[in-house]
PDB file of N, CA and C in Angstrom:
ATOM      1  N   MET A   1      24.741   1.870  -2.477  1.00 49.00           N
ATOM      2  CA  MET A   1      23.157   1.280  -3.402  1.00 49.00           C
ATOM      3  C   MET A   1      22.927   1.834  -4.446  1.00 49.00           C
ATOM      4  N   LYS A   2      22.709   1.716  -5.444  1.00 60.00           N
ATOM      5  CA  LYS A   2      22.038   1.771  -6.712  1.00 60.00           C
ATOM      6  C   LYS A   2      21.024   2.777  -6.950  1.00 60.00           C
ATOM      7  N   ARG A   3      20.961   3.796  -7.356  1.00 67.00           N
ATOM      8  CA  ARG A   3      19.400   4.713  -7.146  1.00 67.00           C
ATOM      9  C   ARG A   3      18.652   4.244  -8.420  1.00 67.00           C
ATOM     10  N   LEU A   4      17.586   3.957  -7.585  1.00 77.00           N
ATOM     11  CA  LEU A   4      16.489   2.975  -8.519  1.00 77.00           C
ATOM     12  C   LEU A   4      15.537   4.320  -9.500  1.00 77.00           C
ATOM     13  N   LYS A   5      15.222   3.968 -10.228  1.00 87.00           N
ATOM     14  CA  LYS A   5      14.315   4.961 -11.270  1.00 87.00           C
ATOM     15  C   LYS A   5      12.774   5.253 -10.240  1.00 87.00           C
ATOM     16  N   ALA A   6      12.425   4.033  -9.420  1.00 89.00           N
ATOM     17  CA  ALA A   6      11.170   4.305  -8.546  1.00 89.00           C
ATOM     18  C   ALA A   6      11.108   5.152  -7.425  1.00 89.00           C
ATOM     19  N   LEU A   7      12.798   5.280  -7.276  1.00 92.00           N
ATOM     20  CA  LEU A   7      12.669   6.372  -5.979  1.00 92.00           C
ATOM     21  C   LEU A   7      13.103   7.802  -6.277  1.00 92.00           C
ATOM     22  N   PRO A   8      12.723   8.538  -5.559  1.00 95.00           N
ATOM     23  CA  PRO A   8      11.756   8.565  -4.354  1.00 95.00           C
ATOM     24  C   PRO A   8      10.472   8.495  -4.664  1.00 95.00           C
ATOM     25  N   LEU A   9      10.009   8.030  -3.487  1.00 96.00           N
ATOM     26  CA  LEU A   9       8.405   7.477  -3.582  1.00 96.00           C
ATOM     27  C   LEU A   9       7.687   8.661  -3.533  1.00 96.00           C
ATOM     28  N   THR A  10       6.459   9.212  -3.886  1.00 94.00           N
ATOM     29  CA  THR A  10       5.618   9.944  -3.627  1.00 94.00           C
ATOM     30  C   THR A  10       5.282  10.067  -2.067  1.00 94.00           C
ATOM     31  N   GLU A  11       4.667  10.536  -1.599  1.00 94.00           N
ATOM     32  CA  GLU A  11       4.258  10.660   0.003  1.00 94.00           C
ATOM     33  C   GLU A  11       2.827   9.675  -0.043  1.00 94.00           C
ATOM     34  N   THR A  12       2.144   9.693  -1.040  1.00 95.00           N
ATOM     35  CA  THR A  12       1.034   9.039  -1.179  1.00 95.00           C
ATOM     36  C   THR A  12       1.385   7.552  -1.414  1.00 95.00           C
ATOM     37  N   THR A  13       2.309   7.281  -2.444  1.00 96.00           N
ATOM     38  CA  THR A  13       2.685   5.843  -2.633  1.00 96.00           C
ATOM     39  C   THR A  13       3.161   5.391  -1.382  1.00 96.00           C
ATOM     40  N   TYR A  14       4.172   5.897  -0.782  1.00 97.00           N
ATOM     41  CA  TYR A  14       4.827   5.646   0.299  1.00 97.00           C
ATOM     42  C   TYR A  14       3.716   5.095   1.749  1.00 97.00           C
ATOM     43  N   TYR A  15       3.184   5.936   2.183  1.00 97.00           N
ATOM     44  CA  TYR A  15       2.162   5.916   2.830  1.00 97.00           C
ATOM     45  C   TYR A  15       0.854   4.568   2.569  1.00 97.00           C
ATOM     46  N   ILE A  16       0.616   4.626   1.456  1.00 97.00           N
ATOM     47  CA  ILE A  16      -0.372   3.384   1.028  1.00 97.00           C
ATOM     48  C   ILE A  16       0.439   1.892   0.884  1.00 97.00           C
ATOM     49  N   LEU A  17       1.769   2.212   0.739  1.00 98.00           N
ATOM     50  CA  LEU A  17       2.421   0.726   0.640  1.00 98.00           C
ATOM     51  C   LEU A  17       2.486   0.461   2.152  1.00 98.00           C
ATOM     52  N   LEU A  18       2.553   1.286   3.072  1.00 97.00           N
ATOM     53  CA  LEU A  18       3.309   1.242   4.483  1.00 97.00           C
ATOM     54  C   LEU A  18       1.814   0.657   5.143  1.00 97.00           C
ATOM     55  N   ALA A  19       0.508   1.520   4.860  1.00 98.00           N
ATOM     56  CA  ALA A  19      -0.745   0.858   5.403  1.00 98.00           C
ATOM     57  C   ALA A  19      -1.111  -0.144   4.762  1.00 98.00           C
ATOM     58  N   LEU A  20      -0.843  -1.056   3.453  1.00 98.00           N
ATOM     59  CA  LEU A  20      -0.940  -2.012   3.305  1.00 98.00           C
ATOM     60  C   LEU A  20      -0.168  -3.377   3.375  1.00 98.00           C
ATOM     61  N   LEU A  21       0.881  -2.803   4.575  1.00 98.00           N
ATOM     62  CA  LEU A  21       1.783  -4.163   4.814  1.00 98.00           C
ATOM     63  C   LEU A  21       0.802  -5.131   5.697  1.00 98.00           C
ATOM     64  N   GLU A  22      -0.590  -4.453   6.251  1.00 97.00           N
ATOM     65  CA  GLU A  22      -1.529  -5.522   6.654  1.00 97.00           C
ATOM     66  C   GLU A  22      -2.931  -5.536   5.715  1.00 97.00           C
ATOM     67  N   PRO A  23      -3.491  -6.308   5.424  1.00 97.00           N
ATOM     68  CA  PRO A  23      -4.545  -6.313   4.117  1.00 97.00           C
ATOM     69  C   PRO A  23      -5.685  -4.942   4.422  1.00 97.00           C
ATOM     70  N   GLY A  24      -6.144  -4.417   3.744  1.00 96.00           N
ATOM     71  CA  GLY A  24      -6.951  -3.351   3.841  1.00 96.00           C
ATOM     72  C   GLY A  24      -7.779  -2.838   2.638  1.00 96.00           C
ATOM     73  N   HIS A  25      -8.824  -2.070   2.619  1.00 95.00           N
ATOM     74  CA  HIS A  25      -9.638  -1.506   1.628  1.00 95.00           C
ATOM     75  C   HIS A  25      -9.501   0.013   1.753  1.00 95.00           C
ATOM     76  N   GLY A  26     -10.254   0.514   0.384  1.00 94.00           N
ATOM     77  CA  GLY A  26      -9.894   1.784   0.047  1.00 94.00           C
ATOM     78  C   GLY A  26     -10.091   2.718   1.114  1.00 94.00           C
ATOM     79  N   TYR A  27     -11.076   2.643   2.004  1.00 94.00           N
ATOM     80  CA  TYR A  27     -11.399   3.952   2.995  1.00 94.00           C
ATOM     81  C   TYR A  27     -10.565   3.192   4.477  1.00 94.00           C
ATOM     82  N   LEU A  28     -10.336   2.477   4.361  1.00 95.00           N
ATOM     83  CA  LEU A  28      -9.595   1.704   6.046  1.00 95.00           C
ATOM     84  C   LEU A  28      -8.130   2.615   5.306  1.00 95.00           C
ATOM     85  N   ILE A  29      -7.537   2.203   4.043  1.00 97.00           N
ATOM     86  CA  ILE A  29      -5.956   3.020   3.882  1.00 97.00           C
ATOM     87  C   ILE A  29      -6.041   4.517   4.056  1.00 97.00           C
ATOM     88  N   MET A  30      -7.333   5.445   3.611  1.00 96.00           N
ATOM     89  CA  MET A  30      -7.111   6.739   3.593  1.00 96.00           C
ATOM     90  C   MET A  30      -7.169   6.973   5.366  1.00 96.00           C
ATOM     91  N   GLN A  31      -7.791   6.105   5.988  1.00 97.00           N
ATOM     92  CA  GLN A  31      -8.160   6.130   7.500  1.00 97.00           C
ATOM     93  C   GLN A  31      -6.622   6.172   8.057  1.00 97.00           C
ATOM     94  N   LYS A  32      -5.875   5.145   7.567  1.00 97.00           N
ATOM     95  CA  LYS A  32      -4.215   4.662   8.230  1.00 97.00           C
ATOM     96  C   LYS A  32      -3.472   5.733   7.658  1.00 97.00           C
ATOM     97  N   VAL A  33      -3.636   6.255   6.514  1.00 97.00           N
ATOM     98  CA  VAL A  33      -2.539   7.060   6.226  1.00 97.00           C
ATOM     99  C   VAL A  33      -2.698   8.246   7.215  1.00 97.00           C
ATOM    100  N   GLU A  34      -4.113   8.958   7.063  1.00 96.00           N
ATOM    101  CA  GLU A  34      -4.220   9.883   7.861  1.00 96.00           C
ATOM    102  C   GLU A  34      -3.835   9.637   9.411  1.00 96.00           C
ATOM    103  N   GLU A  35      -4.054   8.671  10.022  1.00 97.00           N
ATOM    104  CA  GLU A  35      -3.458   8.131  11.567  1.00 97.00           C
ATOM    105  C   GLU A  35      -2.146   8.211  11.443  1.00 97.00           C
ATOM    106  N   MET A  36      -1.366   7.792  10.628  1.00 96.00           N
ATOM    107  CA  MET A  36       0.125   7.425  10.453  1.00 96.00           C
ATOM    108  C   MET A  36       1.046   8.761  10.418  1.00 96.00           C
ATOM    109  N   SER A  37       0.168   9.568   9.558  1.00 96.00           N
ATOM    110  CA  SER A  37       0.822  11.406   9.029  1.00 96.00           C
ATOM    111  C   SER A  37       0.210  11.902  10.155  1.00 96.00           C
ATOM    112  N   GLN A  38      -0.571  11.651  11.474  1.00 96.00           N
ATOM    113  CA  GLN A  38      -1.030  12.304  12.390  1.00 96.00           C
ATOM    114  C   GLN A  38      -1.760  13.809  11.492  1.00 96.00           C
ATOM    115  N   GLY A  39      -2.421  13.160  10.667  1.00 96.00           N
ATOM    116  CA  GLY A  39      -3.132  14.315   9.965  1.00 96.00           C
ATOM    117  C   GLY A  39      -2.439  15.089   8.862  1.00 96.00           C
ATOM    118  N   ASP A  40      -0.910  14.986   8.887  1.00 96.00           N
ATOM    119  CA  ASP A  40      -0.638  15.851   7.672  1.00 96.00           C
ATOM    120  C   ASP A  40      -1.176  15.436   6.345  1.00 96.00           C
ATOM    121  N   VAL A  41      -0.955  14.096   5.957  1.00 95.00           N
ATOM    122  CA  VAL A  41      -1.391  13.426   4.553  1.00 95.00           C
ATOM    123  C   VAL A  41      -3.031  12.645   4.822  1.00 95.00           C
ATOM    124  N   GLN A  42      -3.636  13.551   4.013  1.00 95.00           N
ATOM    125  CA  GLN A  42      -5.007  13.099   3.795  1.00 95.00           C
ATOM    126  C   GLN A  42      -5.180  12.798   2.197  1.00 95.00           C
ATOM    127  N   ILE A  43      -5.629  11.647   1.797  1.00 95.00           N
ATOM    128  CA  ILE A  43      -5.698  11.483   0.728  1.00 95.00           C
ATOM    129  C   ILE A  43      -7.342  11.204   0.463  1.00 95.00           C
ATOM    130  N   ALA A  44      -7.362  11.946  -1.038  1.00 94.00           N
ATOM    131  CA  ALA A  44      -8.684  12.110  -1.716  1.00 94.00           C
ATOM    132  C   ALA A  44      -8.924  10.768  -2.034  1.00 94.00           C
ATOM    133  N   ALA A  45     -10.372  10.509  -2.309  1.00 91.00           N
ATOM    134  CA  ALA A  45     -10.764   8.912  -2.961  1.00 91.00           C
ATOM    135  C   ALA A  45      -9.899   8.848  -4.329  1.00 91.00           C
ATOM    136  N   GLY A  46     -10.328   9.705  -5.507  1.00 93.00           N
ATOM    137  CA  GLY A  46      -9.910   9.956  -6.417  1.00 93.00           C
ATOM    138  C   GLY A  46      -8.516   9.604  -6.376  1.00 93.00           C
ATOM    139  N   THR A  47      -7.518  10.300  -5.830  1.00 94.00           N
ATOM    140  CA  THR A  47      -6.017  10.335  -5.771  1.00 94.00           C
ATOM    141  C   THR A  47      -5.601   8.945  -5.436  1.00 94.00           C
ATOM    142  N   MET A  48      -6.405   8.165  -4.102  1.00 93.00           N
ATOM    143  CA  MET A  48      -6.222   6.619  -4.209  1.00 93.00           C
ATOM    144  C   MET A  48      -6.104   5.742  -4.628  1.00 93.00           C
ATOM    145  N   TYR A  49      -7.243   5.838  -5.690  1.00 92.00           N
ATOM    146  CA  TYR A  49      -7.840   4.864  -6.444  1.00 92.00           C
ATOM    147  C   TYR A  49      -7.070   4.827  -7.679  1.00 92.00           C
ATOM    148  N   GLY A  50      -6.263   5.954  -7.807  1.00 95.00           N
ATOM    149  CA  GLY A  50      -5.247   6.287  -8.869  1.00 95.00           C
ATOM    150  C   GLY A  50      -4.303   5.936  -8.628  1.00 95.00           C
ATOM    151  N   ALA A  51      -3.711   5.691  -7.197  1.00 96.00           N
ATOM    152  CA  ALA A  51      -2.658   5.078  -6.796  1.00 96.00           C
ATOM    153  C   ALA A  51      -2.807   3.917  -6.772  1.00 96.00           C
ATOM    154  N   ILE A  52      -3.803   3.100  -6.468  1.00 96.00           N
ATOM    155  CA  ILE A  52      -3.864   1.650  -6.148  1.00 96.00           C
ATOM    156  C   ILE A  52      -4.125   1.237  -7.593  1.00 96.00           C
ATOM    157  N   ASP A  53      -4.591   1.771  -8.415  1.00 97.00           N
ATOM    158  CA  ASP A  53      -4.315   1.146  -9.667  1.00 97.00           C
ATOM    159  C   ASP A  53      -2.839   1.140 -10.587  1.00 97.00           C
ATOM    160  N   SER A  54      -2.342   2.078 -10.495  1.00 96.00           N
ATOM    161  CA  SER A  54      -0.905   2.371 -10.640  1.00 96.00           C
ATOM    162  C   SER A  54      -0.191   1.151  -9.955  1.00 96.00           C
ATOM    163  N   LEU A  55      -0.233   0.926  -8.460  1.00 97.00           N
ATOM    164  CA  LEU A  55       0.483   0.375  -7.522  1.00 97.00           C
ATOM    165  C   LEU A  55       0.363  -0.966  -8.290  1.00 97.00           C
ATOM    166  N   LEU A  56      -1.118  -1.511  -8.607  1.00 98.00           N
ATOM    167  CA  LEU A  56      -1.292  -2.737  -8.897  1.00 98.00           C
ATOM    168  C   LEU A  56      -0.606  -3.224 -10.213  1.00 98.00           C
ATOM    169  N   LYS A  57      -0.320  -2.169 -10.976  1.00 97.00           N
ATOM    170  CA  LYS A  57       0.452  -2.455 -12.443  1.00 97.00           C
ATOM    171  C   LYS A  57       1.602  -2.562 -12.205  1.00 97.00           C
ATOM    172  N   LEU A  58       2.149  -1.930 -11.132  1.00 96.00           N
ATOM    173  CA  LEU A  58       3.655  -2.213 -10.773  1.00 96.00           C
ATOM    174  C   LEU A  58       3.848  -3.608 -10.114  1.00 96.00           C
ATOM    175  N   GLY A  59       2.913  -4.230  -9.798  1.00 97.00           N
ATOM    176  CA  GLY A  59       2.878  -5.270  -8.977  1.00 97.00           C
ATOM    177  C   GLY A  59       3.576  -5.171  -7.564  1.00 97.00           C
ATOM    178  N   TRP A  60       3.249  -3.833  -6.774  1.00 98.00           N
ATOM    179  CA  TRP A  60       3.842  -3.393  -5.593  1.00 98.00           C
ATOM    180  C   TRP A  60       2.867  -3.814  -4.479  1.00 98.00           C
ATOM    181  N   ILE A  61       1.604  -4.125  -5.011  1.00 98.00           N
ATOM    182  CA  ILE A  61       0.145  -4.326  -4.263  1.00 98.00           C
ATOM    183  C   ILE A  61      -0.653  -5.266  -5.234  1.00 98.00           C
ATOM    184  N   VAL A  62      -1.468  -6.272  -4.357  1.00 98.00           N
ATOM    185  CA  VAL A  62      -1.858  -7.340  -5.252  1.00 98.00           C
ATOM    186  C   VAL A  62      -3.779  -7.070  -4.386  1.00 98.00           C
ATOM    187  N   SER A  63      -4.343  -7.399  -5.098  1.00 97.00           N
ATOM    188  CA  SER A  63      -5.551  -7.663  -4.433  1.00 97.00           C
ATOM    189  C   SER A  63      -5.807  -9.158  -4.136  1.00 97.00           C
ATOM    190  N   VAL A  64      -6.478  -8.851  -2.502  1.00 97.00           N
ATOM    191  CA  VAL A  64      -6.633 -10.567  -1.737  1.00 97.00           C
ATOM    192  C   VAL A  64      -7.552 -10.656  -1.646  1.00 97.00           C
ATOM    193  N   PRO A  65      -8.610 -11.799  -0.968  1.00 93.00           N
ATOM    194  CA  PRO A  65      -9.750 -12.017  -1.188  1.00 93.00           C
ATOM    195  C   PRO A  65     -10.237 -11.384   0.254  1.00 93.00           C
ATOM    196  N   SER A  66     -11.660 -11.457   0.091  1.00 89.00           N
ATOM    197  CA  SER A  66     -12.334 -10.717   1.414  1.00 89.00           C
ATOM    198  C   SER A  66     -13.586 -11.322   1.616  1.00 89.00           C
ATOM    199  N   HIS A  67     -13.664 -11.322   2.777  1.00 88.00           N
ATOM    200  CA  HIS A  67     -15.431 -11.511   3.245  1.00 88.00           C
ATOM    201  C   HIS A  67     -16.243 -10.508   2.914  1.00 88.00           C
ATOM    202  N   ASP A  68     -16.045  -9.574   2.747  1.00 84.00           N
ATOM    203  CA  ASP A  68     -16.841  -8.502   2.178  1.00 84.00           C
ATOM    204  C   ASP A  68     -17.014  -8.207   0.671  1.00 84.00           C
ATOM    205  N   LYS A  69     -17.844  -8.981   0.000  1.00 85.00           N
ATOM    206  CA  LYS A  69     -18.163  -8.682  -1.154  1.00 85.00           C
ATOM    207  C   LYS A  69     -17.838  -7.322  -1.899  1.00 85.00           C
ATOM    208  N   ARG A  70     -18.693  -6.153  -1.028  1.00 89.00           N
ATOM    209  CA  ARG A  70     -18.565  -5.013  -1.463  1.00 89.00           C
ATOM    210  C   ARG A  70     -17.032  -4.195  -1.636  1.00 89.00           C
ATOM    211  N   ARG A  71     -16.312  -4.753  -0.773  1.00 92.00           N
ATOM    212  CA  ARG A  71     -15.064  -3.955  -0.920  1.00 92.00           C
ATOM    213  C   ARG A  71     -13.948  -4.772  -1.290  1.00 92.00           C
ATOM    214  N   LYS A  72     -13.299  -3.988  -2.403  1.00 95.00           N
ATOM    215  CA  LYS A  72     -12.051  -4.703  -2.645  1.00 95.00           C
ATOM    216  C   LYS A  72     -10.503  -4.372  -1.473  1.00 95.00           C
ATOM    217  N   VAL A  73      -9.851  -5.538  -1.058  1.00 97.00           N
ATOM    218  CA  VAL A  73      -8.597  -5.605  -0.166  1.00 97.00           C
ATOM    219  C   VAL A  73      -7.628  -5.872  -1.064  1.00 97.00           C
ATOM    220  N   TYR A  74      -7.001  -4.958  -0.458  1.00 98.00           N
ATOM    221  CA  TYR A  74      -5.386  -5.056  -1.129  1.00 98.00           C
ATOM    222  C   TYR A  74      -4.250  -5.320  -0.044  1.00 98.00           C
ATOM    223  N   GLN A  75      -3.157  -5.801  -0.563  1.00 98.00           N
ATOM    224  CA  GLN A  75      -2.010  -5.653   0.198  1.00 98.00           C
ATOM    225  C   GLN A  75      -0.536  -5.844  -0.259  1.00 98.00           C
ATOM    226  N   THR A  76       0.413  -5.126   0.156  1.00 98.00           N
ATOM    227  CA  THR A  76       1.661  -4.800  -0.146  1.00 98.00           C
ATOM    228  C   THR A  76       2.511  -6.421  -0.623  1.00 98.00           C
ATOM    229  N   THR A  77       2.868  -6.664  -1.949  1.00 98.00           N
ATOM    230  CA  THR A  77       3.520  -7.677  -2.069  1.00 98.00           C
ATOM    231  C   THR A  77       4.904  -8.040  -1.600  1.00 98.00           C
ATOM    232  N   HIS A  78       5.898  -8.632  -2.144  1.00 98.00           N
ATOM    233  CA  HIS A  78       7.406  -8.933  -1.689  1.00 98.00           C
ATOM    234  C   HIS A  78       8.119  -7.447  -2.443  1.00 98.00           C
ATOM    235  N   LYS A  79       7.591  -7.729  -3.913  1.00 97.00           N
ATOM    236  CA  LYS A  79       8.668  -6.360  -4.550  1.00 97.00           C
ATOM    237  C   LYS A  79       7.970  -5.239  -3.914  1.00 97.00           C
ATOM    238  N   GLY A  80       6.920  -4.899  -3.221  1.00 97.00           N
ATOM    239  CA  GLY A  80       6.373  -3.609  -2.717  1.00 97.00           C
ATOM    240  C   GLY A  80       6.957  -3.259  -1.479  1.00 97.00           C
ATOM    241  N   GLN A  81       7.164  -4.304  -0.874  1.00 98.00           N
ATOM    242  CA  GLN A  81       7.739  -4.293   0.628  1.00 98.00           C
ATOM    243  C   GLN A  81       9.337  -3.720   0.537  1.00 98.00           C
ATOM    244  N   GLU A  82      10.148  -4.459  -0.895  1.00 96.00           N
ATOM    245  CA  GLU A  82      11.535  -4.278  -1.322  1.00 96.00           C
ATOM    246  C   GLU A  82      11.416  -2.628  -1.354  1.00 96.00           C
ATOM    247  N   ILE A  83      10.745  -2.180  -2.139  1.00 97.00           N
ATOM    248  CA  ILE A  83      10.458  -0.846  -2.613  1.00 97.00           C
ATOM    249  C   ILE A  83      10.544   0.163  -1.188  1.00 97.00           C
ATOM    250  N   LEU A  84       9.722  -0.290  -0.640  1.00 97.00           N
ATOM    251  CA  LEU A  84       9.047   0.525   1.016  1.00 97.00           C
ATOM    252  C   LEU A  84      10.542   0.410   1.650  1.00 97.00           C
ATOM    253  N   THR A  85      11.252  -0.685   1.352  1.00 97.00           N
ATOM    254  CA  THR A  85      12.668  -0.880   2.414  1.00 97.00           C
ATOM    255  C   THR A  85      13.851  -0.007   1.752  1.00 97.00           C
ATOM    256  N   LEU A  86      13.891   0.016   0.448  1.00 96.00           N
ATOM    257  CA  LEU A  86      14.730   1.133  -0.317  1.00 96.00           C
ATOM    258  C   LEU A  86      14.425   2.115  -0.134  1.00 96.00           C
ATOM    259  N   GLU A  87      13.155   2.811   0.023  1.00 96.00           N
ATOM    260  CA  GLU A  87      13.026   4.280   0.274  1.00 96.00           C
ATOM    261  C   GLU A  87      13.060   4.264   1.844  1.00 96.00           C
ATOM    262  N   ILE A  88      12.555   3.510   2.803  1.00 96.00           N
ATOM    263  CA  ILE A  88      13.259   3.941   3.921  1.00 96.00           C
ATOM    264  C   ILE A  88      14.770   4.000   4.337  1.00 96.00           C
ATOM    265  N   GLN A  89      15.176   3.177   3.445  1.00 95.00           N
ATOM    266  CA  GLN A  89      16.924   3.616   3.636  1.00 95.00           C
ATOM    267  C   GLN A  89      17.396   4.900   3.233  1.00 95.00           C
ATOM    268  N   ARG A  90      16.669   5.288   2.354  1.00 95.00           N
ATOM    269  CA  ARG A  90      16.930   6.196   1.452  1.00 95.00           C
ATOM    270  C   ARG A  90      16.620   7.669   2.270  1.00 95.00           C
ATOM    271  N   LEU A  91      15.792   7.435   3.082  1.00 95.00           N
ATOM    272  CA  LEU A  91      15.173   8.551   3.951  1.00 95.00           C
ATOM    273  C   LEU A  91      16.300   8.748   4.973  1.00 95.00           C
ATOM    274  N   GLU A  92      16.319   7.312   5.697  1.00 96.00           N
ATOM    275  CA  GLU A  92      17.630   7.623   6.776  1.00 96.00           C
ATOM    276  C   GLU A  92      18.848   7.867   5.977  1.00 96.00           C
ATOM    277  N   LYS A  93      19.286   7.707   5.078  1.00 95.00           N
ATOM    278  CA  LYS A  93      20.213   8.314   4.840  1.00 95.00           C
ATOM    279  C   LYS A  93      20.341   9.764   4.652  1.00 95.00           C
ATOM    280  N   CYS A  94      18.920  10.300   4.251  1.00 94.00           N
ATOM    281  CA  CYS A  94      18.826  11.723   4.236  1.00 94.00           C
ATOM    282  C   CYS A  94      18.919  12.235   5.518  1.00 94.00           C
ATOM    283  N   LEU A  95      18.424  11.549   6.629  1.00 94.00           N
ATOM    284  CA  LEU A  95      18.441  11.954   7.828  1.00 94.00           C
ATOM    285  C   LEU A  95      19.783  12.374   8.308  1.00 94.00           C
ATOM    286  N   LEU A  96      20.353  11.204   7.815  1.00 94.00           N
ATOM    287  CA  LEU A  96      21.845  11.005   8.612  1.00 94.00           C
ATOM    288  C   LEU A  96      22.642  12.538   8.133  1.00 94.00           C
ATOM    289  N   ILE A  97      22.737  12.368   6.930  1.00 92.00           N
ATOM    290  CA  ILE A  97      23.657  13.607   6.531  1.00 92.00           C
ATOM    291  C   ILE A  97      23.095  14.490   7.028  1.00 92.00           C
ATOM    292  N   ALA A  98      21.743  15.017   7.267  1.00 90.00           N
ATOM    293  CA  ALA A  98      21.316  16.396   7.174  1.00 90.00           C
ATOM    294  C   ALA A  98      21.493  16.687   9.068  1.00 90.00           C
ATOM    295  N   SER A  99      21.469  15.277   9.939  1.00 90.00           N
ATOM    296  CA  SER A  99      22.034  15.161  11.083  1.00 90.00           C
ATOM    297  C   SER A  99      23.405  15.786  11.190  1.00 90.00           C
ATOM    298  N   LYS A 100      24.229  15.607  10.229  1.00 89.00           N
ATOM    299  CA  LYS A 100      25.714  16.054  10.248  1.00 89.00           C
ATOM    300  C   LYS A 100      26.081  17.227   9.938  1.00 89.00           C
ATOM    301  N   THR A 101      25.055  18.296   9.436  1.00 87.00           N
ATOM    302  CA  THR A 101      25.039  19.556   8.610  1.00 87.00           C
ATOM    303  C   THR A 101      24.573  20.403   9.731  1.00 87.00           C
ATOM    304  N   ASP A 102      25.587  21.619   9.706  1.00 80.00           N
ATOM    305  CA  ASP A 102      25.025  22.839  10.470  1.00 80.00           C
ATOM    306  C   ASP A 102      24.281  23.482   9.677  1.00 80.00           C
ATOM    307  N   LEU A 103      22.865  23.484  10.301  1.00 75.00           N
ATOM    308  CA  LEU A 103      21.643  23.977   9.293  1.00 75.00           C
ATOM    309  C   LEU A 103      21.802  25.597   9.598  1.00 75.00           C
ATOM    310  N   LYS A 104      22.368  26.316  11.038  1.00 75.00           N
ATOM    311  CA  LYS A 104      22.564  27.569  10.812  1.00 75.00           C
ATOM    312  C   LYS A 104      23.545  27.990   9.994  1.00 75.00           C
ATOM    313  N   GLY A 105      24.472  27.241   9.564  1.00 66.00           N
ATOM    314  CA  GLY A 105      25.488  27.829   8.677  1.00 66.00           C
ATOM    315  C   GLY A 105      26.795  28.321   9.260  1.00 66.00           C
ATOM    316  N   GLU A 106      26.773  27.953  10.436  1.00 56.00           N
ATOM    317  CA  GLU A 106      28.021  28.605  11.220  1.00 56.00           C
ATOM    318  C   GLU A 106      29.167  27.649  11.127  1.00 56.00           C
ATOM    319  N   GLN A 107      30.486  28.074  11.020  1.00 48.00           N
ATOM    320  CA  GLN A 107      31.476  27.158  10.549  1.00 48.00           C
ATOM    321  C   GLN A 107      32.108  26.651  11.968  1.00 48.00           C
TER     322      GLN A 107
END
């Protein structure tokens, strides 16, 4: 697998793309990320909206129609799903290599 410049993803980007496999607004994204990470990752509003802006520019997410005119709703695009898949494959490879490594340093 050829290494992409976009990888590795930041933890924030990874979780936002994952959260937006189903449409969601900003506050819902923050809640989903905290839930998926079991509280390990908490995205502040400023960080999240900066990330959303970047992801929109990259074409990895898109704004989708919403019944609630007060909230913008986003969803991961096909391109975003491809990047997410590549990142998951990269992480799986890292885990496989680690699982074959003696972390105690014993021969």
